[in-house]
mmCIF file of C-alpha atoms in Angstrom:
data_model
loop_
_atom_site.group_PDB
_atom_site.id
_atom_site.type_symbol
_atom_site.label_atom_id
_atom_site.label_comp_id
_atom_site.label_asym_id
_atom_site.label_seq_id
_atom_site.Cartn_x
_atom_site.Cartn_y
_atom_site.Cartn_z
ATOM 1 C CA UNK A 1 -15.313 14.007 1.929
ATOM 2 C CA UNK A 2 -13.720 13.272 -1.447
ATOM 3 C CA UNK A 3 -11.117 10.534 -1.551
ATOM 4 C CA UNK A 4 -7.764 10.438 -3.289
ATOM 5 C CA UNK A 5 -8.297 11.207 -6.973
ATOM 6 C CA UNK A 6 -5.993 9.835 -9.632
ATOM 7 C CA UNK A 7 -6.128 10.753 -13.297
ATOM 8 C CA UNK A 8 -6.273 9.322 -15.816
ATOM 9 C CA UNK A 9 -7.676 5.921 -14.814
ATOM 10 C CA UNK A 10 -6.284 4.166 -17.873
ATOM 11 C CA UNK A 11 -3.426 4.998 -20.196
ATOM 12 C CA UNK A 12 -1.787 3.272 -23.143
ATOM 13 C CA UNK A 13 1.660 4.431 -24.204
ATOM 14 C CA UNK A 14 4.338 3.275 -26.618
ATOM 15 C CA UNK A 15 7.808 2.182 -25.594
ATOM 16 C CA UNK A 16 10.177 5.129 -25.404
ATOM 17 C CA UNK A 17 7.480 7.687 -24.684
ATOM 18 C CA UNK A 18 7.065 9.481 -21.401
ATOM 19 C CA UNK A 19 3.988 9.729 -19.218
ATOM 20 C CA UNK A 20 2.715 11.968 -16.431
ATOM 21 C CA UNK A 21 0.217 10.754 -13.846
ATOM 22 C CA UNK A 22 -1.693 13.016 -11.496
ATOM 23 C CA UNK A 23 -2.868 12.650 -7.900
ATOM 24 C CA UNK A 24 -5.095 14.927 -5.842
ATOM 25 C CA UNK A 25 -4.932 14.033 -2.139
ATOM 26 C CA UNK A 26 -7.765 14.204 0.350
ATOM 27 C CA UNK A 27 -8.384 17.783 1.404
ATOM 28 C CA UNK A 28 -6.107 18.580 4.337
ATOM 29 C CA UNK A 29 -3.687 15.755 3.593
ATOM 30 C CA UNK A 30 -0.253 17.142 2.871
ATOM 31 C CA UNK A 31 1.746 13.967 2.347
ATOM 32 C CA UNK A 32 1.531 12.060 -0.924
ATOM 33 C CA UNK A 33 3.285 8.819 -1.761
ATOM 34 C CA UNK A 34 3.343 6.701 -4.909
ATOM 35 C CA UNK A 35 3.395 2.926 -5.368
ATOM 36 C CA UNK A 36 3.718 0.601 -8.328
ATOM 37 C CA UNK A 37 1.628 -2.571 -8.322
ATOM 38 C CA UNK A 38 2.397 -5.485 -10.664
ATOM 39 C CA UNK A 39 1.419 -9.168 -10.501
ATOM 40 C CA UNK A 40 5.060 -10.222 -10.246
ATOM 41 C CA UNK A 41 6.532 -7.679 -7.837
ATOM 42 C CA UNK A 42 3.421 -6.741 -5.888
ATOM 43 C CA UNK A 43 3.154 -3.301 -4.305
ATOM 44 C CA UNK A 44 6.404 -1.356 -4.326
ATOM 45 C CA UNK A 45 7.101 2.062 -2.829
ATOM 46 C CA UNK A 46 8.240 4.697 -5.326
ATOM 47 C CA UNK A 47 8.539 7.945 -3.366
ATOM 48 C CA UNK A 48 6.889 10.208 -0.814
ATOM 49 C CA UNK A 49 6.457 13.963 -0.832
ATOM 50 C CA UNK A 50 5.348 16.567 1.612
ATOM 51 C CA UNK A 51 5.860 20.298 1.653
ATOM 52 C CA UNK A 52 6.817 20.038 -2.027
ATOM 53 C CA UNK A 53 9.954 18.052 -1.134
ATOM 54 C CA UNK A 54 10.753 14.415 -1.782
ATOM 55 C CA UNK A 55 11.234 12.840 1.635
ATOM 56 C CA UNK A 56 11.974 9.272 0.721
ATOM 57 C CA UNK A 57 12.546 7.231 -2.412
ATOM 58 C CA UNK A 58 12.221 3.548 -3.194
ATOM 59 C CA UNK A 59 14.517 1.445 -5.325
ATOM 60 C CA UNK A 60 13.495 2.575 -8.795
ATOM 61 C CA UNK A 61 15.602 3.961 -11.660
ATOM 62 C CA UNK A 62 15.922 7.688 -12.259
ATOM 63 C CA UNK A 63 13.372 7.439 -15.089
ATOM 64 C CA UNK A 64 10.772 7.602 -12.344
ATOM 65 C CA UNK A 65 10.374 11.062 -10.871
ATOM 66 C CA UNK A 66 7.751 13.076 -9.131
ATOM 67 C CA UNK A 67 6.869 16.428 -7.750
ATOM 68 C CA UNK A 68 4.407 18.030 -5.395
ATOM 69 C CA UNK A 69 2.740 21.385 -5.774
ATOM 70 C CA UNK A 70 1.911 23.972 -3.128
ATOM 71 C CA UNK A 71 -1.706 22.725 -3.002
ATOM 72 C CA UNK A 72 -0.364 19.218 -2.165
ATOM 73 C CA UNK A 73 -1.361 17.789 -5.546
ATOM 74 C CA UNK A 74 1.314 15.524 -6.942
ATOM 75 C CA UNK A 75 2.454 14.236 -10.294
ATOM 76 C CA UNK A 76 4.735 11.392 -11.182
ATOM 77 C CA UNK A 77 6.591 11.102 -14.458
ATOM 78 C CA UNK A 78 8.088 8.093 -16.160
ATOM 79 C CA UNK A 79 10.438 8.806 -19.037
ATOM 80 C CA UNK A 80 11.606 6.457 -21.778
ATOM 81 C CA UNK A 81 8.891 3.928 -21.049
ATOM 82 C CA UNK A 82 9.712 0.230 -21.065
ATOM 83 C CA UNK A 83 7.330 -2.715 -21.407
ATOM 84 C CA UNK A 84 8.073 -3.597 -17.787
ATOM 85 C CA UNK A 85 6.637 -0.279 -16.629
ATOM 86 C CA UNK A 86 3.149 -1.592 -17.351
ATOM 87 C CA UNK A 87 1.492 -1.541 -13.955
ATOM 88 C CA UNK A 88 -1.139 -0.037 -11.715
ATOM 89 C CA UNK A 89 0.271 3.152 -10.215
ATOM 90 C CA UNK A 90 -1.251 4.041 -6.882
ATOM 91 C CA UNK A 91 -1.166 7.267 -4.996
ATOM 92 C CA UNK A 92 -1.704 7.441 -1.244
ATOM 93 C CA UNK A 93 -2.169 10.475 0.948
ATOM 94 C CA UNK A 94 -2.111 11.054 4.644
ATOM 95 C CA UNK A 95 -2.515 13.823 7.131
ATOM 96 C CA UNK A 96 0.931 15.148 7.879
ATOM 97 C CA UNK A 97 2.050 13.570 11.094
ATOM 98 C CA UNK A 98 2.594 10.178 12.580
ATOM 99 C CA UNK A 99 1.287 7.682 10.019
ATOM 100 C CA UNK A 100 0.707 5.220 12.825
ATOM 101 C CA UNK A 101 -2.126 7.442 13.961
ATOM 102 C CA UNK A 102 -3.485 8.724 10.675
ATOM 103 C CA UNK A 103 -2.730 5.979 8.187
ATOM 104 C CA UNK A 104 -2.578 6.176 4.407
ATOM 105 C CA UNK A 105 -5.578 6.450 2.074
ATOM 106 C CA UNK A 106 -5.102 5.091 -1.425
ATOM 107 C CA UNK A 107 -6.653 6.175 -4.681
ATOM 108 C CA UNK A 108 -8.002 3.700 -7.244
ATOM 109 C CA UNK A 109 -4.865 4.023 -9.345
ATOM 110 C CA UNK A 110 -3.869 4.650 -12.939
ATOM 111 C CA UNK A 111 -3.550 1.540 -15.079
ATOM 112 C CA UNK A 112 -0.598 2.133 -17.438
ATOM 113 C CA UNK A 113 -0.057 -0.195 -20.374
ATOM 114 C CA UNK A 114 3.126 0.147 -22.414
ATOM 115 C CA UNK A 115 3.018 -1.401 -25.884
ATOM 116 C CA UNK B 1 15.695 -9.100 0.012
ATOM 117 C CA UNK B 2 12.067 -9.487 0.935
ATOM 118 C CA UNK B 3 11.481 -7.553 4.124
ATOM 119 C CA UNK B 4 8.049 -9.028 4.798
ATOM 120 C CA UNK B 5 6.898 -12.522 3.880
ATOM 121 C CA UNK B 6 3.180 -13.220 3.610
ATOM 122 C CA UNK B 7 1.423 -16.565 3.502
ATOM 123 C CA UNK B 8 -0.564 -18.220 2.110
ATOM 124 C CA UNK B 9 -0.709 -16.860 -1.434
ATOM 125 C CA UNK B 10 -4.300 -17.977 -1.766
ATOM 126 C CA UNK B 11 -6.921 -19.199 0.676
ATOM 127 C CA UNK B 12 -10.389 -20.672 0.334
ATOM 128 C CA UNK B 13 -12.634 -20.606 3.395
ATOM 129 C CA UNK B 14 -16.235 -21.622 3.872
ATOM 130 C CA UNK B 15 -18.760 -18.971 4.836
ATOM 131 C CA UNK B 16 -18.817 -18.570 8.592
ATOM 132 C CA UNK B 17 -15.306 -19.952 9.010
ATOM 133 C CA UNK B 18 -12.136 -18.246 10.230
ATOM 134 C CA UNK B 19 -9.648 -16.890 7.694
ATOM 135 C CA UNK B 20 -6.054 -16.601 8.899
ATOM 136 C CA UNK B 21 -3.258 -14.834 7.019
ATOM 137 C CA UNK B 22 0.282 -14.621 8.325
ATOM 138 C CA UNK B 23 3.199 -12.253 7.877
ATOM 139 C CA UNK B 24 6.793 -12.382 9.063
ATOM 140 C CA UNK B 25 9.272 -9.511 9.038
ATOM 141 C CA UNK B 26 13.001 -9.105 9.560
ATOM 142 C CA UNK B 27 13.752 -5.574 10.725
ATOM 143 C CA UNK B 28 13.017 -5.003 14.402
ATOM 144 C CA UNK B 29 12.922 -1.241 13.750
ATOM 145 C CA UNK B 30 9.517 -1.539 12.120
ATOM 146 C CA UNK B 31 6.895 -0.013 14.367
ATOM 147 C CA UNK B 32 3.687 -0.041 12.379
ATOM 148 C CA UNK B 33 1.901 -3.109 11.041
ATOM 149 C CA UNK B 34 -1.215 -2.484 8.954
ATOM 150 C CA UNK B 35 -3.391 -4.806 6.925
ATOM 151 C CA UNK B 36 -4.947 -3.622 3.691
ATOM 152 C CA UNK B 37 -7.870 -5.046 1.730
ATOM 153 C CA UNK B 38 -8.061 -4.635 -2.027
ATOM 154 C CA UNK B 39 -10.979 -5.360 -4.338
ATOM 155 C CA UNK B 40 -10.523 -5.635 -8.128
ATOM 156 C CA UNK B 41 -10.269 -2.239 -9.774
ATOM 157 C CA UNK B 42 -9.761 -0.444 -6.464
ATOM 158 C CA UNK B 43 -6.812 0.735 -4.451
ATOM 159 C CA UNK B 44 -5.910 -0.907 -1.144
ATOM 160 C CA UNK B 45 -8.006 0.201 1.829
ATOM 161 C CA UNK B 46 -6.728 0.182 5.393
ATOM 162 C CA UNK B 47 -8.465 -2.551 7.351
ATOM 163 C CA UNK B 48 -6.755 -2.574 10.719
ATOM 164 C CA UNK B 49 -3.309 -1.717 12.098
ATOM 165 C CA UNK B 50 -1.270 -2.421 15.208
ATOM 166 C CA UNK B 51 1.783 -1.017 16.954
ATOM 167 C CA UNK B 52 4.382 -3.325 18.537
ATOM 168 C CA UNK B 53 3.492 -2.368 22.099
ATOM 169 C CA UNK B 54 0.302 -4.460 22.029
ATOM 170 C CA UNK B 55 -0.162 -8.151 21.254
ATOM 171 C CA UNK B 56 -3.670 -8.057 19.844
ATOM 172 C CA UNK B 57 -6.118 -5.597 18.357
ATOM 173 C CA UNK B 58 -9.714 -6.337 17.444
ATOM 174 C CA UNK B 59 -12.099 -4.342 15.276
ATOM 175 C CA UNK B 60 -15.365 -6.073 14.616
ATOM 176 C CA UNK B 61 -14.704 -9.395 12.890
ATOM 177 C CA UNK B 62 -11.056 -8.508 12.195
ATOM 178 C CA UNK B 63 -8.250 -9.203 14.662
ATOM 179 C CA UNK B 64 -4.494 -8.670 14.414
ATOM 180 C CA UNK B 65 -2.306 -10.906 16.561
ATOM 181 C CA UNK B 66 1.248 -9.658 17.019
ATOM 182 C CA UNK B 67 4.226 -11.690 18.259
ATOM 183 C CA UNK B 68 7.167 -9.340 18.704
ATOM 184 C CA UNK B 69 9.702 -12.002 19.717
ATOM 185 C CA UNK B 70 8.879 -14.152 16.688
ATOM 186 C CA UNK B 71 8.645 -11.093 14.413
ATOM 187 C CA UNK B 72 5.299 -12.275 13.113
ATOM 188 C CA UNK B 73 1.803 -10.891 12.894
ATOM 189 C CA UNK B 74 -1.408 -12.306 11.560
ATOM 190 C CA UNK B 75 -4.879 -11.284 10.462
ATOM 191 C CA UNK B 76 -7.879 -13.281 11.622
ATOM 192 C CA UNK B 77 -11.259 -12.796 9.980
ATOM 193 C CA UNK B 78 -14.003 -14.305 12.094
ATOM 194 C CA UNK B 79 -17.331 -15.436 10.633
ATOM 195 C CA UNK B 80 -15.947 -14.926 7.108
ATOM 196 C CA UNK B 81 -18.488 -13.687 4.573
ATOM 197 C CA UNK B 82 -18.544 -13.795 0.738
ATOM 198 C CA UNK B 83 -18.124 -9.999 0.781
ATOM 199 C CA UNK B 84 -14.719 -10.536 2.425
ATOM 200 C CA UNK B 85 -13.446 -12.139 -0.791
ATOM 201 C CA UNK B 86 -10.568 -9.874 -1.794
ATOM 202 C CA UNK B 87 -6.792 -9.640 -1.793
ATOM 203 C CA UNK B 88 -5.230 -8.877 1.576
ATOM 204 C CA UNK B 89 -1.837 -7.290 2.064
ATOM 205 C CA UNK B 90 0.184 -6.957 5.215
ATOM 206 C CA UNK B 91 2.629 -4.085 5.410
ATOM 207 C CA UNK B 92 5.361 -2.748 7.664
ATOM 208 C CA UNK B 93 6.751 0.708 8.197
ATOM 209 C CA UNK B 94 8.839 2.724 10.575
ATOM 210 C CA UNK B 95 8.271 6.265 11.724
ATOM 211 C CA UNK B 96 11.328 8.432 11.265
ATOM 212 C CA UNK B 97 9.922 11.638 12.682
ATOM 213 C CA UNK B 98 10.823 13.721 9.660
ATOM 214 C CA UNK B 99 8.591 11.714 7.393
ATOM 215 C CA UNK B 100 7.456 8.159 7.062
ATOM 216 C CA UNK B 101 9.631 5.699 5.221
ATOM 217 C CA UNK B 102 6.774 4.415 3.135
ATOM 218 C CA UNK B 103 4.997 1.112 3.423
ATOM 219 C CA UNK B 104 6.690 -2.185 2.560
ATOM 220 C CA UNK B 105 4.039 -4.678 1.501
ATOM 221 C CA UNK B 106 3.799 -8.434 1.542
ATOM 222 C CA UNK B 107 2.996 -10.185 -1.742
ATOM 223 C CA UNK B 108 -0.693 -10.499 -0.917
ATOM 224 C CA UNK B 109 -3.201 -13.264 -0.183
ATOM 225 C CA UNK B 110 -6.107 -13.902 -2.508
ATOM 226 C CA UNK B 111 -8.986 -14.873 -0.217
ATOM 227 C CA UNK B 112 -12.138 -16.566 -1.496
ATOM 228 C CA UNK B 113 -15.085 -17.163 0.821
ATOM 229 C CA UNK B 114 -17.332 -19.892 -0.513
ATOM 230 C CA UNK B 115 -21.063 -19.511 0.233
#
């Protein structure tokens, strides 16, 4: 069974640009959430989607947005990139239902570098 | 405000020894306490998780001890092996019924098992 697939694996962007990251969840998983990982702040929750609707959002500025498609694939977008947005962006999926039973499965992430 | 505090930041243990990592949380509404293991270049992988209605859960060499009154939980790795060298994260979450509230992670513990 294929895992969570994130593309691209690495990305270099210039300050002020925007970027779109993609996540394909495990087949049958309908919930997708996004996390930012940095050495200073650790792992921080960005947002969670299921049924194409954002269900919860972390404490990030409006430059960070996302969406989910009918096939459960998800994208996140960061506009007007800042140097501080350099991070590993992780996507996690789970079977829709009580996460205490099913848990989250993470992808390997997209390493974004803003120069 | 840091909702979950993890210690130590780094830990060196001899092969065959016991590795112990601790986490403390504030919000008594949390009802799910997982531990994740992360190797360089990979996303976090669920290691073991516990709900607050039990005090201990064991899976192979990995054990979670949970102290509800103290609002603390810990990961014990018995017979630690060099392959266990990784970064370990505790996390907390609460199930809202309509969708999970995402995972709140500790800052991580960099574990090195010396041969």
